[in-house]
Structures are given as structure tokens and as C-alpha cells.
Coordinates of C-alpha atoms in Angstrom, one line a residue:
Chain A
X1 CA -7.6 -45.0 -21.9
X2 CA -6.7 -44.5 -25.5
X3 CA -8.9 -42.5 -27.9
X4 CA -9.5 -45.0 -30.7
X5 CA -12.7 -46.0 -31.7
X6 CA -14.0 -49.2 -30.8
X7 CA -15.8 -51.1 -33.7
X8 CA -19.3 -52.1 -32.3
X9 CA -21.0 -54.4 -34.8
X10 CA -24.6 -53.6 -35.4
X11 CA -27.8 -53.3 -37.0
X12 CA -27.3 -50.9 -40.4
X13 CA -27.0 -52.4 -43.8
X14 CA -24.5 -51.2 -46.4
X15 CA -27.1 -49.5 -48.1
X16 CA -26.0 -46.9 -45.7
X17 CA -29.4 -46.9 -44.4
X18 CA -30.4 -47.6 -41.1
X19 CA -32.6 -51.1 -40.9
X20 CA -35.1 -52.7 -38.9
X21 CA -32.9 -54.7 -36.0
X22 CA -31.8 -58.5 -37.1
X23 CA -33.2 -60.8 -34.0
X24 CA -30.1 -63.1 -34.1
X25 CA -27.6 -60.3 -33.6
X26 CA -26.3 -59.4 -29.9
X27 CA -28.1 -58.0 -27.8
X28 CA -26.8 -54.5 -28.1
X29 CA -26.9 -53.9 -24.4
X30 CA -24.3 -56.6 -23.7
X31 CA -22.6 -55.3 -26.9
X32 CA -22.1 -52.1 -25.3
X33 CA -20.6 -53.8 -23.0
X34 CA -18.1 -55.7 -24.2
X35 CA -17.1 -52.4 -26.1
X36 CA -16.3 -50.7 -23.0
X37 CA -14.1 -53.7 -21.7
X38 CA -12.5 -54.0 -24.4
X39 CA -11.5 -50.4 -24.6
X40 CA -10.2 -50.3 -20.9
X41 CA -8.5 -53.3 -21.5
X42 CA -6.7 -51.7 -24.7
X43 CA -6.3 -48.1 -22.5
X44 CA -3.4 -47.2 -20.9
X45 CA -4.3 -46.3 -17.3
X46 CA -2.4 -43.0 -17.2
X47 CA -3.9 -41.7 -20.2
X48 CA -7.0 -39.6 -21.5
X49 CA -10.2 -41.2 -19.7
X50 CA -12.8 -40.7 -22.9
X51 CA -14.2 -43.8 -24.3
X52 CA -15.9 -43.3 -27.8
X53 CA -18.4 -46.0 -28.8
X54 CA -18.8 -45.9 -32.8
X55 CA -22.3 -44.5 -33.8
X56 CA -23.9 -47.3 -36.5
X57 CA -22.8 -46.3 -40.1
X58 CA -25.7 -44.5 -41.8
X59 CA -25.7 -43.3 -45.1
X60 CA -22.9 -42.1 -47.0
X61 CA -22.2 -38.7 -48.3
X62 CA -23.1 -37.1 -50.9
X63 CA -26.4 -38.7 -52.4
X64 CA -28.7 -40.6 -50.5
X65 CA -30.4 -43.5 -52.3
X66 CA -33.6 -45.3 -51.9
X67 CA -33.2 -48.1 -50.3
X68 CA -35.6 -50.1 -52.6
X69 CA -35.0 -48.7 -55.8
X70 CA -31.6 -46.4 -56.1
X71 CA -33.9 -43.1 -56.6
X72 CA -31.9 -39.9 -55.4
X73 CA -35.2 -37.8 -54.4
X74 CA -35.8 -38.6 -50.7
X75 CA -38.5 -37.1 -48.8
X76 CA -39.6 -36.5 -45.2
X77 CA -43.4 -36.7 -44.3
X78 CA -43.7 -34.8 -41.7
X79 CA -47.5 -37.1 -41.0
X80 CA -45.8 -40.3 -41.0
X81 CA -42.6 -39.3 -39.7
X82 CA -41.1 -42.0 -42.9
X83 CA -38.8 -41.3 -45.5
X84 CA -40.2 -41.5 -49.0
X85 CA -38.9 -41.8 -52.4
X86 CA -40.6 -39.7 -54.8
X87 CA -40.2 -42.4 -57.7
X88 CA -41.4 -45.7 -56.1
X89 CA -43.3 -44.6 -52.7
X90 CA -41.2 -46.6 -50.9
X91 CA -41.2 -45.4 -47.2
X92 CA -38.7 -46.5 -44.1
X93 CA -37.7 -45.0 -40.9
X94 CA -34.3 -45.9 -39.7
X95 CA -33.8 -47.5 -36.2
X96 CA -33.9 -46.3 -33.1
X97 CA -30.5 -45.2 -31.9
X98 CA -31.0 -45.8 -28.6
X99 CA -31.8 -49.5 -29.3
X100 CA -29.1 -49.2 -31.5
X101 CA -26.6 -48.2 -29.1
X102 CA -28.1 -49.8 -25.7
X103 CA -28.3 -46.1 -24.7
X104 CA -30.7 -46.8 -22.2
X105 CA -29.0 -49.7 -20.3
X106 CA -26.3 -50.3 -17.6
X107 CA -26.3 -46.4 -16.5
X108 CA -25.3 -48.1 -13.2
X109 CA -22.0 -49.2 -14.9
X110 CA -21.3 -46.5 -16.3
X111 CA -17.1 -45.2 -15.6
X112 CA -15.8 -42.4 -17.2
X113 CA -17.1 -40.1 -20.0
X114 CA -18.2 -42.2 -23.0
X115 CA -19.1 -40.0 -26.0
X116 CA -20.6 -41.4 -29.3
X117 CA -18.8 -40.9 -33.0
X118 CA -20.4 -37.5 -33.2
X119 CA -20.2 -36.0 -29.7
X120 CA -16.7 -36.0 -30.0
X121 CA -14.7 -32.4 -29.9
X122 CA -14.7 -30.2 -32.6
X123 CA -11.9 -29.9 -34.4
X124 CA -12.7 -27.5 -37.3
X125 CA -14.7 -24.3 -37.0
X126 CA -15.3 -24.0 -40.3
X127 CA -18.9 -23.9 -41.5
X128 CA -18.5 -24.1 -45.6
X129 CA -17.9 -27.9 -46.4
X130 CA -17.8 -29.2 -50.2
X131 CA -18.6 -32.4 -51.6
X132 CA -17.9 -34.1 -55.2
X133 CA -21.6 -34.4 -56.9
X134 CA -21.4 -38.3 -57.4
X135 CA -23.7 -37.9 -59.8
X136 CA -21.3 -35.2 -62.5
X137 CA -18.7 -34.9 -60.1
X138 CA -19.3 -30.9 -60.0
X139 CA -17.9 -29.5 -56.2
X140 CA -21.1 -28.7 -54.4
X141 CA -20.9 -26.6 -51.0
X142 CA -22.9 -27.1 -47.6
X143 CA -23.0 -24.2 -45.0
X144 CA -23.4 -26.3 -42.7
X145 CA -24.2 -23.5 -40.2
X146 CA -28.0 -24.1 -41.5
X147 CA -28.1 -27.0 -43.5
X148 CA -26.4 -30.5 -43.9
X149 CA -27.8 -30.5 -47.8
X150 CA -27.8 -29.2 -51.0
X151 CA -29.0 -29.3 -54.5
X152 CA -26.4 -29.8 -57.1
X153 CA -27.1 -26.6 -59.4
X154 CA -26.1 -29.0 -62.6
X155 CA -28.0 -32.0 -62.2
X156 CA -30.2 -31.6 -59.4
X157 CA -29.0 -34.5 -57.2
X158 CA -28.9 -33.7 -53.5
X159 CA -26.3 -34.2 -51.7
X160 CA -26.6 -34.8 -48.2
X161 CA -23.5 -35.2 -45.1
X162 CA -25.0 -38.1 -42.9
X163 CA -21.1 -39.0 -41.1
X164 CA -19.0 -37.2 -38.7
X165 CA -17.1 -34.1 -40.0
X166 CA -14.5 -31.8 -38.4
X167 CA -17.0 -29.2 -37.4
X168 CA -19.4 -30.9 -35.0
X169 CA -22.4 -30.2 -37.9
X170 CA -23.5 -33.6 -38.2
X171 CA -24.7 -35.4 -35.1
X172 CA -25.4 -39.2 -34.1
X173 CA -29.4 -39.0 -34.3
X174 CA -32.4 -37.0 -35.5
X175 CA -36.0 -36.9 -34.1
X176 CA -37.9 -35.8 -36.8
X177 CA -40.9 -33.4 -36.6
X178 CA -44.3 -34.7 -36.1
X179 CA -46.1 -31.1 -35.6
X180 CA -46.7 -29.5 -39.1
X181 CA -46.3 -26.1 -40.2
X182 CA -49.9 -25.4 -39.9
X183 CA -50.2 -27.0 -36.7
X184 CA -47.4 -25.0 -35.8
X185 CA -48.5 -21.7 -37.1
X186 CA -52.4 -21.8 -35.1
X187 CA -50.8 -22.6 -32.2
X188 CA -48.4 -19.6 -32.5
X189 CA -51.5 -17.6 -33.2
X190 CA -53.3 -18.9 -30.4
X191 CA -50.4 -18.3 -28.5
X192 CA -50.3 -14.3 -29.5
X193 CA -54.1 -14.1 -29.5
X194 CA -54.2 -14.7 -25.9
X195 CA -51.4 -11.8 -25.3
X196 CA -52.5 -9.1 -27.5
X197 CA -53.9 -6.4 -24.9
X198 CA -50.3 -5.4 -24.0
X199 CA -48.4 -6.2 -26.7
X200 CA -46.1 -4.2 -28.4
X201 CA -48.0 -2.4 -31.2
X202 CA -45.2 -3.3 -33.5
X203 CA -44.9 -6.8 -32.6
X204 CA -48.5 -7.0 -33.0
X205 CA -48.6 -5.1 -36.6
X206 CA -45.8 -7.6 -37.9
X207 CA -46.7 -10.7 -36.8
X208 CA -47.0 -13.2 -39.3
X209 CA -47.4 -17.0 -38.1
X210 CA -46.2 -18.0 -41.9
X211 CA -42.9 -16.8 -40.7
X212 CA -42.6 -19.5 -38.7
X213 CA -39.4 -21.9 -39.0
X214 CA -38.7 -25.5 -38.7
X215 CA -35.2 -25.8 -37.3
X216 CA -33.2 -28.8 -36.1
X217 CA -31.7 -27.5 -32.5
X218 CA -28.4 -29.4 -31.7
X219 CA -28.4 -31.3 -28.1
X220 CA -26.6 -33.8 -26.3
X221 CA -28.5 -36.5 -24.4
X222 CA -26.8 -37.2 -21.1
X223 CA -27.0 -40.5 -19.3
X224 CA -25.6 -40.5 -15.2
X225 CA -24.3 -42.6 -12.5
X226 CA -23.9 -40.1 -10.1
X227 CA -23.7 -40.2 -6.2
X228 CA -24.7 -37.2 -4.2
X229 CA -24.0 -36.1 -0.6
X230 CA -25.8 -33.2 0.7
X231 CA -24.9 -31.1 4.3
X232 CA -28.0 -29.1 6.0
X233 CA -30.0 -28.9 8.8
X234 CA -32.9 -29.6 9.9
X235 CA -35.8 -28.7 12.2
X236 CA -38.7 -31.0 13.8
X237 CA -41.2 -29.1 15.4
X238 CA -42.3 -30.8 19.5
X239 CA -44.3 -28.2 20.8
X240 CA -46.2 -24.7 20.4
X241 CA -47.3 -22.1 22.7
X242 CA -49.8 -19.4 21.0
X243 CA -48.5 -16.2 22.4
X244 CA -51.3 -13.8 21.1
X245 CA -53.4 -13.7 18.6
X246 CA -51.0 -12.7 15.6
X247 CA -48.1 -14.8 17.5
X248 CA -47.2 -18.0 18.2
X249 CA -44.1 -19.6 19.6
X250 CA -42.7 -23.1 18.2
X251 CA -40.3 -24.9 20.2
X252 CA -37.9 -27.1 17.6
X253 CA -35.3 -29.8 17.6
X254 CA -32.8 -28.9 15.4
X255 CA -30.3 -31.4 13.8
X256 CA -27.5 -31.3 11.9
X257 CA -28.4 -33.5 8.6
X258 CA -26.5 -35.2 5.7
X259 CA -28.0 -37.0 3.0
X260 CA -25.4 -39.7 0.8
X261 CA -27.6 -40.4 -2.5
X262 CA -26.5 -42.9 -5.4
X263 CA -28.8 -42.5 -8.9
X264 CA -28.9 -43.5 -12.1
X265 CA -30.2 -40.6 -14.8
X266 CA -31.3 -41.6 -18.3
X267 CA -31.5 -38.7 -21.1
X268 CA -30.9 -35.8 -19.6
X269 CA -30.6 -33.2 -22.5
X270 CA -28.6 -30.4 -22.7
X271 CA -28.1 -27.8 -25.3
X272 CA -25.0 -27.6 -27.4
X273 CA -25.6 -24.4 -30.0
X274 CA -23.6 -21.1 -28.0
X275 CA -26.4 -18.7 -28.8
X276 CA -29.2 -20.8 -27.0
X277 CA -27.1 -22.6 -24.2
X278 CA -27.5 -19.6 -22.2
X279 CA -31.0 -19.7 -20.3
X280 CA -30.4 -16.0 -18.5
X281 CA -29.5 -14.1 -21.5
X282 CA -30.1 -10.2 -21.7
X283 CA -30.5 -10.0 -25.3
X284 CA -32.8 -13.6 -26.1
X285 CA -35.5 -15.4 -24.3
X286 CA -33.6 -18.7 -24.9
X287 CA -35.5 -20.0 -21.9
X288 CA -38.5 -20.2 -24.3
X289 CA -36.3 -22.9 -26.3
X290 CA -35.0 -24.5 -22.9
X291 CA -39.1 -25.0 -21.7
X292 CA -39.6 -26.9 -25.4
X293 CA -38.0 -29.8 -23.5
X294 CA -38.4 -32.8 -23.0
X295 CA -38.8 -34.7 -25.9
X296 CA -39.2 -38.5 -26.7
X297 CA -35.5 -39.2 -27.4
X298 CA -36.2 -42.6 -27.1
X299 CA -37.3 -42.2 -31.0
X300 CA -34.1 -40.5 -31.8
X301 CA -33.4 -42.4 -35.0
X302 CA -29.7 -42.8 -36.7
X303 CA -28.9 -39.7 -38.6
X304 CA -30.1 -38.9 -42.6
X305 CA -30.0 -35.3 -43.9
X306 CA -33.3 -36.5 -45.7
X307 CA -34.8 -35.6 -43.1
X308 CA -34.1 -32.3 -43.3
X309 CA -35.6 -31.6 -46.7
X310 CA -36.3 -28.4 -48.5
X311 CA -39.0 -27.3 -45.1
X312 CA -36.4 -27.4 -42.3
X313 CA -32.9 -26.1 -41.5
X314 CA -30.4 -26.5 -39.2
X315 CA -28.3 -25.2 -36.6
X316 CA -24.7 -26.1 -36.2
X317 CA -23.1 -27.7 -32.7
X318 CA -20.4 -25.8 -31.4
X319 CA -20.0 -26.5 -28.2
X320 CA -18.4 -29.7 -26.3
X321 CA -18.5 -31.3 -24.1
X322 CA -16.2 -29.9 -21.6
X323 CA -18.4 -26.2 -22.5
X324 CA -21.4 -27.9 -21.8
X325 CA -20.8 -30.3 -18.7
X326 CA -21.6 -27.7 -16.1
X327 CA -25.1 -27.4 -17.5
X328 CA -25.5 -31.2 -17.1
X329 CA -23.8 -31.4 -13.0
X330 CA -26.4 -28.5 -12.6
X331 CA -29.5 -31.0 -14.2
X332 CA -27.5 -33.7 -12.2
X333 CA -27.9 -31.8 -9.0
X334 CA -31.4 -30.9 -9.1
X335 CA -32.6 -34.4 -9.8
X336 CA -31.1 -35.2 -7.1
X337 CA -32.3 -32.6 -4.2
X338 CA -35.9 -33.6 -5.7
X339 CA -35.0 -37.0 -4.9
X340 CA -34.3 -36.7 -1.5
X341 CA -37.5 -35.1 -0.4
X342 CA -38.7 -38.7 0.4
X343 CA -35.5 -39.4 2.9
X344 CA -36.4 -35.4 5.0
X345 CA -40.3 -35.4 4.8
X346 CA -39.8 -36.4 9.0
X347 CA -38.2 -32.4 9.6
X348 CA -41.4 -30.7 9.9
X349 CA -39.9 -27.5 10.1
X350 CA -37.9 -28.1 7.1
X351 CA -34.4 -28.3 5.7
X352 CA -31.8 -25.7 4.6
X353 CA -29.2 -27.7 2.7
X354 CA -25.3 -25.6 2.4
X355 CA -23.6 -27.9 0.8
X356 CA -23.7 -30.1 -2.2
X357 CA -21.3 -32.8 -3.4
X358 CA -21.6 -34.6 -6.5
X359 CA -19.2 -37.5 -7.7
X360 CA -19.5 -38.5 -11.4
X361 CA -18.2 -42.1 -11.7
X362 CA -19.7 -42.1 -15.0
X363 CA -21.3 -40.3 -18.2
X364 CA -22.3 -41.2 -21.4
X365 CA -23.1 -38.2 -24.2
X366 CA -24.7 -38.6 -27.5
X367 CA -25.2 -36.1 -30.6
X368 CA -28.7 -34.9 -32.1
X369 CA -30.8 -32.8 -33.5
X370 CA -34.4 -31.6 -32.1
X371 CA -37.3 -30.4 -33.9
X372 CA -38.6 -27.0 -33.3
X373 CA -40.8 -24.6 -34.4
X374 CA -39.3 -21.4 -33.9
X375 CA -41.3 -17.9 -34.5
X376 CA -38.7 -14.6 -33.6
X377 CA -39.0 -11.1 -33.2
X378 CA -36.2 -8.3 -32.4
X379 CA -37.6 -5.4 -29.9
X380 CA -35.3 -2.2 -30.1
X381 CA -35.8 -1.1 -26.3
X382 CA -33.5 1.9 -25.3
X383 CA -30.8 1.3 -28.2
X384 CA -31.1 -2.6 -27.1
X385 CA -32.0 -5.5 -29.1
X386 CA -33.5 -8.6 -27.8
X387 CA -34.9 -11.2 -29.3
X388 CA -38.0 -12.7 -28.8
X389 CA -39.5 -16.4 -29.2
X390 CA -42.4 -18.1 -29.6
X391 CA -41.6 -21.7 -30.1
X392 CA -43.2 -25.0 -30.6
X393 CA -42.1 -28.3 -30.0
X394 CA -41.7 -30.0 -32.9
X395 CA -43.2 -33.3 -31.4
X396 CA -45.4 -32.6 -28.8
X397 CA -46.7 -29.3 -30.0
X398 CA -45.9 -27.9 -27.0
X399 CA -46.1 -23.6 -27.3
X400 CA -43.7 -21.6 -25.4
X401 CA -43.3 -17.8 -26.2
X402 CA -42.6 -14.2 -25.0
X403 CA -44.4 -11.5 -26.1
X404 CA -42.8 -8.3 -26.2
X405 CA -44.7 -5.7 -23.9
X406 CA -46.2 -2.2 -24.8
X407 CA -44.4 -0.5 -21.0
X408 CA -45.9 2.5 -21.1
X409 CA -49.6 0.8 -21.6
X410 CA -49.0 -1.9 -18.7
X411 CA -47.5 1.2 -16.3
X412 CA -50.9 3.1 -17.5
X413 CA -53.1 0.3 -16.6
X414 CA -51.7 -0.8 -13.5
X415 CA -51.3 2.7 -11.2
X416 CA -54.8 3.1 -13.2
X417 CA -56.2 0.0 -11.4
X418 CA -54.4 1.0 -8.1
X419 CA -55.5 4.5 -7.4
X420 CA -58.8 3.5 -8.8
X421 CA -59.1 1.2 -6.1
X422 CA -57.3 3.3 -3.8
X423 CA -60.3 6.1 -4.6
X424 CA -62.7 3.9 -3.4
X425 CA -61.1 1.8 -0.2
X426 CA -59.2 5.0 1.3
X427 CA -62.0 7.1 2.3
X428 CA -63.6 3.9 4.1
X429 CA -59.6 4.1 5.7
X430 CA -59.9 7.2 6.9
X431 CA -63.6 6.9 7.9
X432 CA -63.1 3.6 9.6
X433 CA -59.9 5.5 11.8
X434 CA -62.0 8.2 12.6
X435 CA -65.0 6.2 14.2
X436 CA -62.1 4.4 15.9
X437 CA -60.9 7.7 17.3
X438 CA -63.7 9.0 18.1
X439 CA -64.8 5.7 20.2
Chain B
X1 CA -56.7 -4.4 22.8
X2 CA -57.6 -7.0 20.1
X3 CA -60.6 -4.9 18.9
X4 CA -58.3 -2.3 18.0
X5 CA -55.4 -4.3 16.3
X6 CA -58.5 -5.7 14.6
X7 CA -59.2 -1.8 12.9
X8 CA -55.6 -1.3 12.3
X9 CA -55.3 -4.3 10.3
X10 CA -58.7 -3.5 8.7
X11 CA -57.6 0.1 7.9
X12 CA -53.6 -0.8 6.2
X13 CA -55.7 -3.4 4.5
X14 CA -57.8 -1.0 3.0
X15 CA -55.0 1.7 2.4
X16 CA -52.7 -0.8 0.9
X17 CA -55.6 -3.0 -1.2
X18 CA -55.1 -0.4 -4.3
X19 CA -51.0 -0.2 -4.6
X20 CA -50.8 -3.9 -3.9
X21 CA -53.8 -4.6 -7.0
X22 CA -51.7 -2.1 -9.2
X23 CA -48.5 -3.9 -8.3
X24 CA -50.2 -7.1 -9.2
X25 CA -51.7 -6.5 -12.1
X26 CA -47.7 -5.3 -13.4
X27 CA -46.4 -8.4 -12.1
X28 CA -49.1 -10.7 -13.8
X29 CA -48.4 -9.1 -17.3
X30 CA -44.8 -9.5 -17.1
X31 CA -45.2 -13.2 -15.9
X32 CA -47.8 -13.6 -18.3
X33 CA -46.2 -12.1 -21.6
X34 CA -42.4 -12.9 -20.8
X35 CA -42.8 -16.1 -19.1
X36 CA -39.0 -15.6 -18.0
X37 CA -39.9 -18.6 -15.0
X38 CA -40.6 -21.1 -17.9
X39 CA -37.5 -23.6 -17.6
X40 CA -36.6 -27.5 -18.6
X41 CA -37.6 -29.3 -15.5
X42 CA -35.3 -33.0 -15.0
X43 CA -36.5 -33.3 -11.4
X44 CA -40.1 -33.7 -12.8
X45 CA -39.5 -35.0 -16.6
X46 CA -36.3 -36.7 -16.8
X47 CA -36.4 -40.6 -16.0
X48 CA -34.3 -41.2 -13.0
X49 CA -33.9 -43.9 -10.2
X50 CA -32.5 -43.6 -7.0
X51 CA -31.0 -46.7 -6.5
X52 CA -29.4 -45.7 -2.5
X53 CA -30.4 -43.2 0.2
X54 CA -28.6 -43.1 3.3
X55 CA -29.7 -40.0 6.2
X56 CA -27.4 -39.4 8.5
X57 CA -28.9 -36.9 11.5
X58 CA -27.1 -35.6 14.8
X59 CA -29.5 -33.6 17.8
X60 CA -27.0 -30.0 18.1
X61 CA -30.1 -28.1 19.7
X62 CA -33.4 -26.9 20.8
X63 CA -34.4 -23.5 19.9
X64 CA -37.5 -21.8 20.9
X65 CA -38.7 -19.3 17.9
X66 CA -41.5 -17.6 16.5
X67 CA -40.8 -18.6 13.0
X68 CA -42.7 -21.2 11.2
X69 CA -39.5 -22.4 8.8
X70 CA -36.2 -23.0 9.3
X71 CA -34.1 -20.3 8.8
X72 CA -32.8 -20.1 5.4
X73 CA -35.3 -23.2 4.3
X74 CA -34.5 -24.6 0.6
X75 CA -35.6 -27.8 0.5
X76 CA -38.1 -27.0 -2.2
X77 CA -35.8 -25.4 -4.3
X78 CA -34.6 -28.0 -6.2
X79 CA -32.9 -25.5 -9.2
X80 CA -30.8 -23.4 -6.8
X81 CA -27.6 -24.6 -5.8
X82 CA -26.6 -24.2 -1.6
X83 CA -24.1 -22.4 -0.9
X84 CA -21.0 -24.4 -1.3
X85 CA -20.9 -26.9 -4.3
X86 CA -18.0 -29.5 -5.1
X87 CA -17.9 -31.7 -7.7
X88 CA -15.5 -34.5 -8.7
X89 CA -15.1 -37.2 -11.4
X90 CA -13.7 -40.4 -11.4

């Protein structure tokens, strides 16, 4: 298969802005499809297997204009979820990408890995990228480790990158916060409130729910056609004998199982950025960011830095695919063992699966950005830092946290608690085994 | 003979009710405050259909036992991989 990009023809206007869908265009499903034939028929079949399907254009770098009146100051309303020019009110939301790109059709003919313009590799680690003001032509730079705008310091335009550069920064789509900063910040508080007794007094004297971030988390959504086979056994209980009264004895068939599967997943997400990817990490409570999900990324919408305004940063991807793919055969594999409960409900006695076996005929990966509210403290225990969240889904409002403990207080209370009770329930232990011996 | 298993179990309840409270009560405010079992869950949130399911099942014994479960019994444990995993591409 060759790497080129395949032209799809779709819904964006050349205002660079993504528009409502025209009825009379193709259905993009069917589009989609055509794309990939053409591609395989264009591939050679000895060659890379990657298909890339082209993202719809979106707006151009460097300054974003209203689509209605050429204004430069673009904002995001966090309430509407709209882009709004400051000068003439006007307000749009760009399209859905996933109507866009037929993201959520023909999983089942899915072959190969299919990545969109922006979840293609990396190919330039840098972060500091510079644009050409077009409004006075000055050199403005982006770090895009934590932003994908900036202000021009001589004539206030902002620039924005909205298309596909070297370093992975900019993704296919964006879902844009619908949770505020004050709904973010009582639900933070709320969150702490309920955790204060053994809190660590210095968490606790710090804490500032104003502190609270809005950051743009970079993910992939992962679409599936998978088939699974599964090796186990598996027991059906016929008969029982009760032995005694603390025994009883089960006689069991057992049989030796295997389960073939075929399934179709749609949006699994996975998480791109190095420092979060890592769910079991010693020194961050990433798994508080990992519980955030899911989100509705069926409202992903084409990419605009707009959205990012002056309230929200972002964090850079800088991972691939190929890093990242082992997260997504894990997700893969335990969709599937939850499906097949259905097809082993008849072994009574259970199932102990040994082996899994998954074959990927095909997978399709798309770039974005997820909303989160994001609250962090560092704990210094015993000359070791970790950091600990509180997030909050930037959609949903979904809290998530970890709250560092106060040890020695916990330790305190708990043998307090157990020799307390242990005061009072072991002399009616020892009086209860001398009656015993004594009768 | 039951009468007296009857005390015993009476009595280690009562000798172990305060350690197992104190252990409790540790365990609750680290699951509580750390939440280190919170996790994305795609078995329960993530839209998936299973479009084929074929069992295959061979009789290799019968056992006689005194244990409820199957030996080893993961079924339920949808996030841990068995013991042998292969995976392929096309």
C-alpha cells in the first residue's frame, strides 16, 4: 500500500471553516469507501500496509477569520459550546468529524491500519513552531507543548495552527468543554470536602479550587474489526453431597472450552500524551485522568485553535501509533471476554480462560483533543514526589480525584478502632472459652 | 460435636472482629482517598457489537471436589489478560 494521501472531497468551505453538511454531496460513508479502494488499488501489495484518509481542510494558519464578517477575535463559549466573533456576534460550530469522515460506519470492512491526516507519525520533536503574523508579517512563536495559539505582541492578531505539523501538536478534532470553570471548581470542592478527615494537612492548607486548569488531553479514537478466540475450561456442576455442616462436596463435569468471537468496536479511546498513557505509574495517579473517560466523541468537531482561547491550554501528542497500539489490543481484549459471558453462562461452576488470541483485520485511528479539568498537587513522601489529581470531565462533569493521605493519622485511627473493639469482644472470647471448658 | 465448632467459631469471631475492623477501616480510606481501582471501562462504555460467537466444548472429566469454583476461575475478570496472549494483524 503506498503512503499517499487520498483526496476525499467533503463538507468544509474555503473559508477554512468547517460548515454545516451540503445534502447533495456523497454520502460520506460510501465516500470512505471508495477512498479505501482506491488506495489499495493504487498500493503496491508488498509495501507499507497504512492507509491515510485526508482529514477535511479546516482553517488555515495563522489568523482565523469570522466566517461572516472577516473579524480576527474569535471566541469560545464554553455555554453554547459555539464560536463567536467579538465584532458581529456571529456564532458557528463546525461539523461533526465523525459525520465528516463516516467514522462510525463499515467497522466490519475495515483491513489494515487506516490513520487520519493527523494521526500520522511524528516526525519532528520539536515543540517551538513560528508563524509569519499575516496581519504585519512579524515571526510569532507557538510552544506548542501547551498551546496551538498566540497573540502577536505588535498587533494583537492571534494566530492559531489548525493543519497537520511535523510534531503531532495539532490533531484531527476537538470536543470542546461544556463544564465551566465554576462548575468545575464546586465539584473539585465537593470532591475534597468529602475527603478532608484524613487528608494530608498540607494538601488540605493549600488547596485552592481556583487553581484549577482547563486542558485539551490528546487521544486517539480507535475503531475495530477484530476476531477473538479464547482457550479455557469449564465446569458444570450435576450433583452435591453435604458432607457436614461447614462442608459440602460438588461433583462436576469439566470440559475443555474454546470460544471463536468476531466484533465490531466503535471509539475506543486511548491516550496519546507519554506522561498520562501510563495507568500504573509510581509517581502520578494518571488513572484519575483514564476514569474521565468516556466521552461523546461523536461531537468531536473538525479542529480550530479558537477553541482553545485565552482559558484553556494544551498538551502536545507524542506518542504513535505503534507506542500506543498495545493499550488499544488490551481495550480490544477486554471488550471481548465481557462479550462472551452470554456464550459460557451454561458452566455453572465457571470458566478459567489461558489463552487469548486476537487477530486485527482491521483499525482505523483518528487525532483529538479532550476536555479536562484538571486540579494537581505534588506530595513529598520519603524523598518521593507523586502527583496527585483531581479531575473533571470537561463534558460530563464527571469528578475523579486522589487525595493525598495523612499515614500516620489513618494508622492512628485504624489500630485505634481495632483494639478498641478488641477491648470489648475479647473478654466475652475468653469468657465464652471458659464456660465451654468448664461444661 | 457441632455445639462446640459452634463456640469455636463464635470465639475467633469475637477475637478476630477488632483486627479485621482496624484492617478495614485502613483499607476503606485508601480506597476511598486514592481511588487507585478507578479505570476506563470499554466492556461497559464503549459501543461494540458482536456480530459471531461460536463455542466449541469437549467432556475431558468428572471431578469430585469440595470447591465451589473452578480452579483458577476468571471469567469475570474482564481487565486481566490469561495467561498466554497472541496477537496478529493482517
Amino acid at each position: 500500500m503506498t503512503s499517499d494521501n487520498v483526496t476525499s472531497d467533503n463538507v468544509t468551505n474555503n473559508d477554512g471553516v468547517g460548515a454545516v453538511a451540503d445534502p447533495n454531496s456523497v454520502n460520506p460513508a460510501e465516500q470512505f469507501l471508495e477512498t479505501l479502494k482506491e488506495a489499495a488499488g493504487a498500493a503496491e501489495a508488498d509495501e507499507a500496509d497504512s492507509l491515510k484518509v485526508a482529514t477535511p481542510a479546516g482553517g488555515d494558519d495563522g489568523v482565523n477569520k469570522c466566517p461572516q464578517c472577516g473579524g480576527s477575535d474569535v471566541a469560545f463559549v464554553t455555554s453554547r459550546t459555539a464560536l463567536v466573533c467579538k465584532f458581529c456576534r456571529y456564532e458557528w460550530q463546525p461539523e461533526s468529524l465523525d459525520a465528516a469522515l463516516g467514522l462510525s460506519e463499515n467497522i466490519d470492512r475495515l483491513k489494515g491500519t487506516i490513520t487520519s491526516t493527523n494521526a500520522a507519525d511524528i516526525e519532528d520533536d520539536a515543540a517551538l513552531v513560528t508563524l509569519k503574523c499575516t496581519g504585519c508579517g512579524a515571526e510569532v512563536v507557538i510552544d506548542t507543548d501547551h498551546n496551538l495559539k498566540a497573540r502577536c505582541h505588535w498587533c494583537k492578531s492571534v494566530l492559531s495552527l489548525n493543519n497537520r505539523i511535523p510534531n503531532g501538536a495539532v490533531p484531527d478534532g476537538i470536543l470542546p468543554f461544556r463544564i465551566s470553570k465554576a462548575e468545575a471548581m464546586a465539584s473539585i470542592k465537593a470532591f475534597a470536602e468529602e475527603r478532608k478527615r484524613f487528608a494530608l494537612p498540607a494538601f488540605a492548607e493549600t488547596f485552592r479550587p481556583e487553581n484549577v486548569m482547563g486542558v485539551y488531553l490528546p487521544y486517539m479514537t480507535v475503531d475495530g474489526n477484530i476476531e477473538t478466540r479464547f482457550d479455557g475450561f469449564g465446569e458444570i456442576t450435576i450433583s452435591t453431597r453435604r458432607i457436614n455442616d461447614n462442608e459440602t462436596e460438588y461433583t462436576a463435569n469439566v470440559f475443555k472450552v474454546g470460544l471463536d468471537m468476531k466484533l465490531e468496536v466503535d471509539d475506543l479511546v486511548v491516550e496519546t500524551a507519554s506522561s498520562k498513557a501510563n495507568i500504573n505509574s509510581d509517581v502520578s495517579t494518571n488513572n484519575i485522568i483514564n476514569a474521565l473517560l468516556p466521552y461523546d466523541v461523536k461531537k468531536v468537531v473538525r479542529f480550530n485553535a479558537n477553541y482553545l482561547g485565552d482559558e484553556f491550554t494544551s498538551e502536545r501528542r507524542d506518542l504513535d501509533i505503534d507506542e500506543v497500539e498495545h493499550y488499544a489490543v488490551q481495550h480490544f481484549l477486554t471488550i471481548a471476554r465481557s462479550a462472551a459471558m452470554p456464550s459460557i453462562r451454561k458452566f455453572s461452576r465457571g470458566v478459567r480462560w489461558d489463552a487469548e488470541a486476537i487477530h486485527i483485520h482491521g483499525s482505523r485511528w483518528t487525532s483529538v483533543l479532550l476536555p479536562v479539568w484538571l486540579y494537581g498537587y505534588v506530595e513529598n513522601r520519603k524523598g518521593r514526589q507523586i502527583t496527585h489529581y483531581i479531575a473533571v470531565n470537561g463534558r460530563t462533569g464527571y469528578t475523579m480525584g486522589s487525595v493525598p493521605i495523612n499515614w500516620a493519622k489513618a494508622r492512628a485511627v485504624s489500630w485505634g478502632a481495632a483494639i478498641g473493639i478488641s477491648i470489648i469482644t475479647w473478654p466475652i472470647a475468653i469468657w465464652l472459652a471458659i464456660m465451654d471448658m468448664s461444661s | 460435636m457441632s455445639d462446640e465448632s459452634g463456640v469455636g467459631g463464635a470465639i475467633a469471631a469475637l477475637i478476630g472482629a477488632g483486627p479485621a475492623a482496624g484492617f478495614f477501616l485502613y483499607a476503606g480510606i485508601k480506597t476511598k482517598y486514592r481511588n487507585r481501582h478507578a479505570r476506563y471501562k470499554p466492556e461497559t462504555v464503549v459501543h461494540h457489537e458482536l456480530k459471531d460467537a461460536q463455542l466449541q466444548e469437549e467432556l475431558v472429566n468428572t471431578i469430585k471436589t469440595k470447591k465451589s469454583l473452578i480452579d483458577g476461575y476468571n471469567a469475570f475478570s474482564f481487565d486481566r489478560r490469561a495467561a498466554k496472549v497472541t496477537v496478529t494483524k493482517d
